[in-house]
Short mmCIF file of C-alpha atoms in Angstrom, two decimals:
data_model
loop_
_atom_site.label_atom_id
_atom_site.label_comp_id
_atom_site.label_asym_id
_atom_site.label_seq_id
_atom_site.Cartn_x
_atom_site.Cartn_y
_atom_site.Cartn_z
CA UNK A 1314 0.21 -0.26 -0.08
CA UNK A 1315 1.66 3.47 -1.01
CA UNK A 1316 2.16 5.22 2.08
CA UNK A 1317 0.16 8.56 1.73
CA UNK A 1318 -2.37 5.65 1.72
CA UNK A 1319 -1.37 4.36 4.66
CA UNK A 1320 -1.05 7.20 6.46
CA UNK A 1321 -4.46 8.46 6.20
CA UNK A 1322 -6.16 5.16 6.79
CA UNK A 1323 -4.19 4.71 10.07
CA UNK A 1324 -4.06 7.68 11.85
CA UNK A 1325 -7.95 9.43 11.65
CA UNK A 1326 -7.11 11.03 14.05
CA UNK A 1327 -4.65 13.89 15.39
CA UNK A 1328 -4.07 14.50 19.65
CA UNK A 1329 -3.48 18.18 20.38
CA UNK A 1330 -1.96 18.75 24.10
CA UNK A 1331 -4.20 22.73 24.78
CA UNK A 1332 -1.88 24.35 27.61
CA UNK A 1333 -3.66 25.55 30.76
CA UNK A 1334 -3.23 28.90 32.57
CA UNK A 1335 -0.56 27.21 35.34
CA UNK A 1336 1.48 26.00 32.38
CA UNK A 1337 1.02 22.24 33.44
CA UNK A 1338 -0.07 21.31 29.80
CA UNK A 1339 -3.25 20.16 30.12
CA UNK A 1340 -5.16 16.69 29.04
CA UNK A 1341 -4.47 15.70 25.60
CA UNK A 1342 -7.32 16.46 23.22
CA UNK A 1343 -8.41 13.53 20.35
CA UNK A 1344 -9.28 15.90 17.22
CA UNK A 1345 -10.96 13.77 14.72
CA UNK A 1346 -9.32 13.75 11.53
CA UNK A 1347 -11.38 13.69 7.66
CA UNK A 1348 -12.83 10.34 6.65
CA UNK A 1349 -12.40 8.47 3.30
CA UNK A 1350 -15.45 9.25 2.22
CA UNK A 1351 -14.63 13.19 2.96
CA UNK A 1352 -11.92 12.51 1.46
CA UNK A 1353 -13.33 11.12 -2.28
CA UNK A 1354 -15.51 13.87 -2.02
CA UNK A 1355 -13.02 16.72 -2.11
CA UNK A 1356 -11.15 14.45 -4.51
CA UNK A 1357 -14.15 15.35 -6.78
CA UNK A 1358 -14.50 18.32 -5.64
CA UNK A 1359 -11.61 19.25 -7.50
CA UNK A 1360 -11.29 17.94 -10.67
CA UNK A 1361 -15.04 19.56 -11.38
CA UNK A 1362 -13.28 22.95 -9.60
CA UNK A 1363 -10.53 22.36 -11.79
CA UNK A 1364 -12.81 21.55 -15.09
CA UNK A 1365 -14.67 24.45 -14.87
CA UNK A 1366 -11.43 27.54 -14.46
CA UNK A 1367 -11.08 27.58 -17.92
CA UNK A 1368 -14.00 27.00 -19.96
CA UNK A 1369 -15.76 30.27 -19.78
CA UNK A 1370 -13.10 31.71 -21.72
CA UNK A 1371 -12.13 29.59 -24.22
CA UNK A 1372 -15.47 29.15 -25.04
CA UNK A 1373 -16.14 32.74 -25.09
CA UNK A 1374 -12.99 32.82 -27.90
CA UNK A 1375 -14.16 30.12 -30.16
CA UNK A 1376 -17.89 32.43 -30.02
CA UNK A 1377 -16.27 35.52 -29.50
CA UNK A 1378 -17.03 36.62 -34.13
CA UNK A 1379 -20.26 35.83 -33.30
CA UNK A 1380 -21.06 37.14 -30.03
CA UNK A 1381 -19.62 40.56 -31.58
CA UNK A 1382 -21.57 40.69 -34.63
CA UNK A 1383 -24.52 40.06 -31.33
CA UNK A 1384 -23.81 43.10 -29.58
CA UNK A 1385 -22.08 44.94 -31.80
CA UNK A 1386 -19.14 45.21 -30.13
CA UNK A 1387 -16.63 46.73 -31.95
CA UNK A 1388 -13.27 45.84 -32.53
CA UNK A 1389 -11.48 47.57 -29.09
CA UNK A 1390 -14.03 46.31 -26.78
CA UNK A 1391 -13.52 42.93 -28.08
CA UNK A 1392 -10.33 43.70 -27.57
CA UNK A 1393 -10.74 44.42 -24.41
CA UNK A 1394 -13.00 41.61 -23.15
CA UNK A 1395 -9.88 39.55 -24.15
CA UNK A 1396 -7.59 41.33 -21.85
CA UNK A 1397 -10.75 40.91 -19.07
CA UNK A 1398 -9.60 37.60 -17.76
CA UNK A 1399 -5.89 38.32 -16.37
CA UNK A 1400 -7.13 41.41 -14.90
CA UNK A 1401 -9.48 39.63 -13.16
CA UNK A 1402 -7.55 37.17 -11.66
CA UNK A 1403 -5.49 39.63 -10.71
CA UNK A 1404 -7.85 41.60 -9.40
CA UNK A 1405 -10.82 39.12 -7.68
CA UNK A 1406 -7.20 36.85 -6.80
CA UNK A 1407 -5.76 39.13 -3.57
CA UNK A 1408 -9.96 38.85 -1.87
CA UNK A 1409 -8.99 35.45 -1.68
CA UNK A 1410 -6.56 34.76 1.78
CA UNK A 1411 -9.71 37.09 3.87
CA UNK A 1412 -12.38 35.17 2.64
CA UNK A 1413 -11.17 31.97 2.99
CA UNK A 1414 -10.17 33.18 7.00
CA UNK A 1415 -13.72 34.43 7.14
CA UNK A 1416 -15.50 31.04 5.96
CA UNK A 1417 -12.98 28.16 4.58
CA UNK A 1418 -11.28 27.49 1.33
CA UNK A 1419 -14.20 24.42 1.17
CA UNK A 1420 -16.92 27.59 1.14
CA UNK A 1421 -15.00 29.81 -1.28
CA UNK A 1422 -14.66 27.57 -3.56
CA UNK A 1423 -18.44 26.04 -3.80
CA UNK A 1424 -19.16 29.94 -3.96
CA UNK A 1425 -16.90 30.69 -6.55
CA UNK A 1426 -18.43 27.45 -9.13
CA UNK A 1427 -21.81 29.11 -7.78
CA UNK A 1428 -20.90 32.54 -9.19
CA UNK A 1429 -19.36 30.86 -12.78
CA UNK A 1430 -22.58 29.53 -12.87
CA UNK A 1431 -24.53 32.55 -12.97
CA UNK A 1432 -22.15 34.31 -15.38
CA UNK A 1433 -22.60 32.08 -17.54
CA UNK A 1434 -26.08 32.02 -17.25
CA UNK A 1435 -26.65 35.13 -17.33
CA UNK A 1436 -24.56 36.84 -19.70
CA UNK A 1437 -26.24 35.46 -23.26
CA UNK A 1438 -29.50 36.25 -21.62
CA UNK A 1439 -27.80 40.41 -21.32
CA UNK A 1440 -29.25 41.90 -24.29
CA UNK A 1441 -26.16 44.73 -24.22
CA UNK A 1442 -22.19 44.80 -24.15
CA UNK A 1443 -22.06 46.31 -20.39
CA UNK A 1444 -24.37 43.66 -19.25
CA UNK A 1445 -22.06 40.99 -20.88
CA UNK A 1446 -18.82 42.45 -19.03
CA UNK A 1447 -20.42 42.14 -15.70
CA UNK A 1448 -21.59 39.15 -16.02
CA UNK A 1449 -18.38 37.59 -17.69
CA UNK A 1450 -16.89 39.43 -14.74
CA UNK A 1451 -18.77 37.47 -12.29
CA UNK A 1452 -18.10 34.83 -13.88
CA UNK A 1453 -13.94 35.38 -14.01
CA UNK A 1454 -14.40 36.48 -9.94
CA UNK A 1455 -15.28 33.34 -9.25
CA UNK A 1456 -12.62 30.89 -11.07
CA UNK A 1457 -10.18 33.52 -9.88
CA UNK A 1458 -10.54 32.83 -6.48
CA UNK A 1459 -10.80 29.24 -6.83
CA UNK A 1460 -7.55 30.01 -8.77
CA UNK A 1461 -5.87 30.98 -5.87
CA UNK A 1462 -7.40 28.54 -3.62
CA UNK A 1463 -6.92 25.29 -5.03
CA UNK A 1464 -3.80 24.70 -3.91
CA UNK A 1465 -4.29 25.77 -0.12
CA UNK A 1466 -6.90 22.69 -0.18
CA UNK A 1467 -4.35 20.28 -1.64
CA UNK A 1468 -2.07 21.54 1.56
CA UNK A 1469 -4.73 21.25 4.22
CA UNK A 1470 -6.39 18.00 2.35
CA UNK A 1471 -3.43 16.13 0.79
CA UNK A 1472 -0.30 17.63 2.74
CA UNK A 1473 1.61 14.61 2.31
CA UNK A 1474 0.55 14.04 -1.99
CA UNK A 1475 0.77 17.66 -2.86
CA UNK A 1476 2.62 16.27 -6.31
CA UNK A 1477 0.39 13.59 -7.43
CA UNK A 1478 -3.38 16.04 -6.25
CA UNK A 1479 -1.79 19.01 -8.33
CA UNK A 1480 -1.01 16.75 -10.79
CA UNK A 1481 -4.64 15.79 -11.19
CA UNK A 1482 -6.57 18.62 -10.45
CA UNK A 1483 -3.74 20.48 -13.35
CA UNK A 1484 -4.35 17.51 -15.88
CA UNK A 1485 -8.74 18.29 -15.12
CA UNK A 1486 -8.40 21.75 -15.67
CA UNK A 1487 -6.13 21.58 -18.82
CA UNK A 1488 -8.48 19.37 -20.33
CA UNK A 1489 -11.61 21.81 -19.45
CA UNK A 1490 -9.59 23.95 -21.49
CA UNK A 1491 -9.37 22.05 -24.54
CA UNK A 1492 -12.43 20.57 -24.85
CA UNK A 1493 -14.03 23.48 -24.28
CA UNK A 1494 -12.05 25.05 -27.39
CA UNK A 1495 -13.22 21.56 -28.93
CA UNK A 1496 -16.44 21.44 -28.67
CA UNK A 1497 -18.52 24.77 -27.89
CA UNK A 1498 -18.75 24.79 -32.01
CA UNK A 1499 -20.15 22.07 -32.20
CA UNK A 1500 -22.66 22.35 -29.68
CA UNK A 1501 -24.10 25.61 -30.66
CA UNK A 1502 -24.10 23.75 -34.06
CA UNK A 1503 -26.71 21.16 -32.74
CA UNK A 1504 -28.04 23.75 -30.51
CA UNK A 1505 -29.45 25.48 -33.48
CA UNK A 1506 -26.65 27.50 -33.90
CA UNK A 1507 -27.31 30.52 -31.25
CA UNK A 1508 -24.18 31.69 -29.42
CA UNK A 1509 -26.21 32.14 -26.27
CA UNK A 1510 -27.20 28.01 -25.96
CA UNK A 1511 -23.29 27.39 -27.25
CA UNK A 1512 -21.88 29.99 -24.53
CA UNK A 1513 -25.14 29.24 -21.83
CA UNK A 1514 -24.49 25.19 -21.33
CA UNK A 1515 -21.10 26.24 -19.92
CA UNK A 1516 -23.37 27.19 -17.05
CA UNK A 1517 -24.36 23.23 -16.42
CA UNK A 1518 -21.06 22.11 -15.78
CA UNK A 1519 -20.01 24.38 -13.18
CA UNK A 1520 -23.55 24.17 -11.36
CA UNK A 1521 -21.95 20.60 -11.36
CA UNK A 1522 -18.83 21.58 -9.12
CA UNK A 1523 -21.55 23.18 -6.78
CA UNK A 1524 -22.41 19.41 -4.88
CA UNK A 1525 -19.39 18.01 -3.40
CA UNK A 1526 -18.61 20.84 -2.33
CA UNK A 1527 -21.57 21.91 -0.19
CA UNK A 1528 -21.26 18.43 2.57
CA UNK A 1529 -17.77 19.56 2.72
CA UNK A 1530 -19.12 22.79 3.81
CA UNK A 1531 -21.14 21.15 6.35
CA UNK A 1532 -18.57 19.92 7.84
CA UNK A 1533 -16.22 22.45 8.12
CA UNK A 1534 -15.42 21.89 12.26
CA UNK A 1535 -13.60 18.73 10.89
CA UNK A 1536 -11.52 19.96 8.81
CA UNK A 1537 -7.46 19.33 8.51
CA UNK A 1538 -6.77 22.71 10.60
CA UNK A 1539 -9.66 23.60 11.77
CA UNK A 1540 -9.31 22.33 14.86
CA UNK A 1541 -5.66 23.89 15.49
CA UNK A 1542 -6.98 27.38 13.67
CA UNK A 1543 -10.06 27.41 16.87
CA UNK A 1544 -6.89 26.96 19.68
CA UNK A 1545 -4.19 28.99 17.86
CA UNK A 1546 -6.42 31.99 16.35
CA UNK A 1547 -4.74 33.40 13.52
CA UNK A 1548 -1.34 33.14 12.57
CA UNK A 1549 0.64 36.76 12.70
CA UNK A 1550 0.97 38.35 9.43
CA UNK A 1551 3.71 36.53 6.78
CA UNK A 1552 5.67 39.51 4.97
CA UNK A 1553 5.64 37.89 2.17
CA UNK A 1554 7.51 41.25 -0.23
CA UNK A 1555 10.68 40.23 2.00
CA UNK A 1556 10.92 36.44 0.68
CA UNK A 1557 12.76 36.71 -2.67
CA UNK A 1558 11.33 32.72 -3.41
CA UNK A 1559 7.48 34.58 -3.52
CA UNK A 1560 9.11 37.26 -5.33
CA UNK A 1561 10.57 34.96 -7.66
CA UNK A 1562 7.58 32.58 -7.82
CA UNK A 1563 5.38 35.64 -8.95
CA UNK A 1564 7.73 36.11 -11.58
CA UNK A 1565 7.92 32.96 -12.93
CA UNK A 1566 4.22 31.91 -12.55
CA UNK A 1567 3.69 35.88 -14.48
CA UNK A 1568 5.97 34.91 -17.52
CA UNK A 1569 4.72 31.76 -17.97
CA UNK A 1570 0.99 33.29 -17.87
CA UNK A 1571 2.39 35.03 -21.11
CA UNK A 1572 3.40 32.84 -23.18
CA UNK A 1573 0.47 30.94 -22.53
CA UNK A 1574 -1.48 33.97 -24.13
CA UNK A 1575 0.44 34.37 -26.54
CA UNK A 1576 0.79 31.13 -27.05
CA UNK A 1577 -3.03 30.59 -27.32
CA UNK A 1578 -3.64 34.08 -28.97
CA UNK A 1579 -1.82 34.39 -31.82
CA UNK A 1580 1.00 31.20 -32.59
CA UNK A 1581 -2.62 30.08 -35.21
CA UNK A 1582 -1.57 33.37 -37.01
CA UNK A 1583 2.04 32.90 -37.15
CA UNK A 1584 1.26 29.81 -38.75
CA UNK A 1585 -0.71 30.33 -41.02
CA UNK A 1586 1.22 33.96 -41.96
CA UNK A 1587 3.56 30.84 -42.99
CA UNK A 1588 1.06 29.57 -45.62
CA UNK A 1589 -0.09 26.78 -42.79
CA UNK A 1590 -3.95 26.52 -43.71
CA UNK A 1591 -6.58 27.94 -41.23
CA UNK A 1592 -8.14 24.23 -40.46
CA UNK A 1593 -4.46 22.55 -39.78
CA UNK A 1594 -3.40 26.44 -37.51
CA UNK A 1595 -6.22 25.51 -35.45
CA UNK A 1596 -5.75 21.33 -35.20
CA UNK A 1597 -1.53 22.42 -33.89
CA UNK A 1598 -3.11 24.58 -31.42
CA UNK A 1599 -5.00 22.06 -30.20
CA UNK A 1600 -2.07 19.83 -30.31
CA UNK A 1601 0.31 22.25 -27.85
CA UNK A 1602 -2.66 23.12 -25.80
CA UNK A 1603 -3.86 19.00 -25.16
CA UNK A 1604 -0.54 18.07 -24.43
CA UNK A 1605 -1.40 19.58 -20.98
CA UNK A 1606 -3.33 17.11 -20.59
CA UNK A 1607 -1.22 13.89 -19.35
CA UNK A 1608 1.94 16.42 -19.06
CA UNK A 1609 0.14 18.22 -16.76
CA UNK A 1610 -0.35 14.80 -13.86
CA UNK A 1611 2.78 13.85 -14.64
CA UNK A 1612 5.29 16.92 -13.96
CA UNK A 1613 3.68 17.51 -10.43
CA UNK A 1614 4.84 14.18 -8.98
CA UNK A 1615 8.07 14.66 -10.69
CA UNK A 1616 8.41 17.64 -9.17
CA UNK A 1617 6.95 17.07 -6.36
CA UNK A 1618 9.98 13.95 -4.94
CA UNK A 1619 12.59 16.61 -5.58
CA UNK A 1620 13.78 18.94 -3.15
CA UNK A 1621 14.46 21.42 -5.80
CA UNK A 1622 12.48 21.73 -8.96
CA UNK A 1623 15.08 23.65 -10.81
CA UNK A 1624 16.02 20.92 -13.42
CA UNK A 1625 12.36 20.67 -14.63
CA UNK A 1626 12.58 24.33 -15.08
CA UNK A 1627 15.14 25.04 -16.95
CA UNK A 1628 14.24 21.12 -19.79
CA UNK A 1629 10.39 23.67 -19.85
CA UNK A 1630 12.56 26.52 -21.04
CA UNK A 1631 14.60 24.82 -22.95
CA UNK A 1632 11.94 23.23 -24.61
CA UNK A 1633 10.58 27.00 -25.19
CA UNK A 1634 13.81 28.10 -26.32
CA UNK A 1635 13.99 25.14 -28.99
CA UNK A 1636 10.43 25.57 -30.62
CA UNK A 1637 10.30 29.14 -31.08
CA UNK A 1638 13.84 28.98 -32.49
CA UNK A 1639 11.41 26.13 -34.70
CA UNK A 1640 8.52 28.53 -35.49
CA UNK A 1641 11.10 31.41 -37.13
CA UNK A 1642 14.01 28.98 -39.15
CA UNK A 1643 11.40 26.57 -40.27
CA UNK A 1644 7.75 27.22 -39.49
CA UNK A 1645 5.92 25.05 -41.94
CA UNK A 1646 8.55 22.19 -42.14
CA UNK A 1647 8.33 21.48 -39.09
CA UNK A 1648 5.71 22.63 -37.14
CA UNK A 1649 4.47 19.82 -36.61
CA UNK A 1650 7.41 19.65 -33.80
CA UNK A 1651 7.15 23.31 -32.85
CA UNK A 1652 3.52 22.87 -31.86
CA UNK A 1653 5.08 19.47 -29.68
CA UNK A 1654 7.96 22.03 -27.86
CA UNK A 1655 5.90 24.78 -26.80
CA UNK A 1656 3.08 22.63 -25.29
CA UNK A 1657 5.87 20.65 -23.53
CA UNK A 1658 6.48 24.03 -22.86
CA UNK A 1659 3.44 24.99 -21.43
CA UNK A 1660 4.07 22.65 -18.73
CA UNK A 1661 5.15 25.67 -16.34
CA UNK A 1662 1.69 26.02 -15.14
CA UNK A 1663 0.93 22.63 -12.97
CA UNK A 1664 5.26 23.18 -12.30
CA UNK A 1665 3.82 26.41 -10.81
CA UNK A 1666 1.76 25.61 -8.81
CA UNK A 1667 3.30 22.65 -7.30
CA UNK A 1668 6.28 25.27 -6.11
CA UNK A 1669 3.29 27.41 -4.53
CA UNK A 1670 2.35 24.60 -1.94
CA UNK A 1671 5.89 22.67 -1.78
CA UNK A 1672 7.47 25.74 -0.65
CA UNK A 1673 5.36 26.76 2.85
CA UNK A 1674 4.49 25.12 5.60
CA UNK A 1675 1.72 26.74 7.32
CA UNK A 1676 -1.92 26.59 5.07
CA UNK A 1677 -2.09 30.58 6.48
CA UNK A 1678 1.46 30.44 3.74
CA UNK A 1679 0.41 28.65 1.91
CA UNK A 1680 -2.73 31.42 1.30
CA UNK A 1681 -0.32 33.77 1.22
CA UNK A 1682 1.96 32.75 -1.37
CA UNK A 1683 -1.15 31.15 -3.15
CA UNK A 1684 -2.98 34.79 -3.59
CA UNK A 1685 0.83 36.84 -4.47
CA UNK A 1686 2.39 34.78 -6.69
CA UNK A 1687 -0.97 34.88 -8.81
CA UNK A 1688 -2.36 38.08 -8.32
CA UNK A 1689 1.26 39.32 -9.36
CA UNK A 1690 1.67 37.01 -12.10
CA UNK A 1691 -1.84 37.92 -13.45
CA UNK A 1692 -0.78 41.85 -13.87
CA UNK A 1693 2.46 41.03 -15.12
CA UNK A 1694 0.57 39.07 -18.04
CA UNK A 1695 -1.54 40.98 -18.96
CA UNK A 1696 0.98 43.67 -21.40
CA UNK A 1697 2.27 40.61 -23.40
CA UNK A 1698 -0.36 39.10 -25.99
CA UNK A 1699 -1.21 43.42 -26.96
CA UNK A 1700 3.15 43.47 -26.86
CA UNK A 1701 3.46 40.68 -29.67
CA UNK A 1702 0.37 42.66 -31.33
CA UNK A 1703 2.12 46.23 -31.85
CA UNK A 1704 5.47 44.40 -32.40
CA UNK A 1705 3.56 42.15 -35.67
CA UNK A 1706 2.02 45.31 -36.40
CA UNK A 1707 4.36 47.55 -36.47
CA UNK A 1708 7.16 45.51 -38.22
CA UNK A 1709 5.22 43.46 -40.59
CA UNK A 1710 6.20 40.35 -39.54
CA UNK A 1711 7.09 37.70 -36.99
CA UNK A 1712 10.99 38.08 -36.20
CA UNK A 1713 10.38 40.39 -33.67
CA UNK A 1714 7.66 38.34 -31.45
CA UNK A 1715 9.17 35.22 -31.64
CA UNK A 1716 12.50 36.93 -30.79
CA UNK A 1717 10.46 38.60 -27.44
CA UNK A 1718 8.62 34.87 -27.00
CA UNK A 1719 12.07 33.38 -26.78
CA UNK A 1720 13.58 35.89 -24.98
CA UNK A 1721 11.47 36.02 -22.21
CA UNK A 1722 12.05 32.15 -22.06
CA UNK A 1723 15.33 33.76 -20.07
CA UNK A 1724 13.27 35.29 -17.38
CA UNK A 1725 11.43 32.28 -17.06
CA UNK A 1726 13.81 30.21 -17.00
CA UNK A 1727 16.13 32.32 -13.83
CA UNK A 1728 12.72 32.43 -11.88
CA UNK A 1729 12.08 29.49 -11.75
CA UNK A 1730 15.00 28.93 -10.32
CA UNK A 1731 14.84 30.40 -7.91
CA UNK A 1732 11.37 30.02 -6.72
CA UNK A 1733 12.43 26.14 -6.98
CA UNK A 1734 15.09 26.19 -4.40
CA UNK A 1735 14.78 23.47 -1.66
CA UNK A 1736 13.50 26.70 1.22
CA UNK A 1737 10.27 27.99 2.48
CA UNK A 1738 8.59 31.43 2.23
CA UNK A 1739 8.17 31.13 6.41
CA UNK A 1740 12.60 30.92 6.42
CA UNK A 1741 12.18 34.62 4.51
CA UNK A 1742 9.56 36.01 6.03
#
């Protein structure tokens, strides 16, 4: 039997010793830990939540032209709409630690799924651009707080399986991203061709993700860490901005997000401008995104067994550098190889999530680090896709944009090596 499963089955309780006012240790208090059924519910909740963290975005990308025509949206407003997700992730993600301390991570994620479902139901029903943006922001708010708290839940409920559980929900996240991009248009056609139905149907998946969290939230008193929190109160606030590891992780997260958004937004156009057909360019993007499904499960498991994740950072960055060099030198001849290599490079995302869980010792630490790294990282990622568009427009080709993409791999590698060192933020704050 694996060691982690043995720990859960043979150690269902923990013993806490509360000091008395006289300085004498009081009688031990037995704290009941989560049972196997609760852990299964949390696992199902993690997977369903992860499946919902990108369809609100990628389904809109698939139907953006129809939405623009239906709402009479200008091109500039549509451009703003594509930049809204990372901005919302940065702004609303900051709220997650305070909400988690007040209500518990499970309750906040449950509410986040409800916000996603509500936003996806409302936005096809409104008849104005402003209403559509507001409903999208509601859904993105739910995604933002859930983004931040997923590593927190893994750390709290599965402290001995951070790598494998991070891999599981990272794989589900990648799967949800790819499914929404691949089947939104066919589903829309099957539902009569209405973009409103094609966008709204994803609310059902978000509603399903609410269900497993309800019994978990109701049994909050037995959640890991609750008894300790009740006895010791809130831990002193970590001055996370003093941690070099936290800044390294934030920069690594931001630069990998920049590469991912550039890939999703511009890779098909790069191939099309090189002479690849539109259909093949779309398939090449799908191949790039699909690489994240198996690797998002494998990489966190491997990273979780390593004291330092620097070697994985170097390997992923090297794949990115070779992929971008190939796009510049032979975009058509090696198109499939470059798509595969860039797909591997984009798996820096699950690695970053794994490191969030590994660079802390406490529940409070992982909440703060996750919020700081993701919010700061998404702010860093906002200018990248816009800058690529500006360089492409003014240079008239892809030489400078690809050079920028390749150049960003270098600081990403440096930041990842810094973030991957065997230390915790509590040692630095």
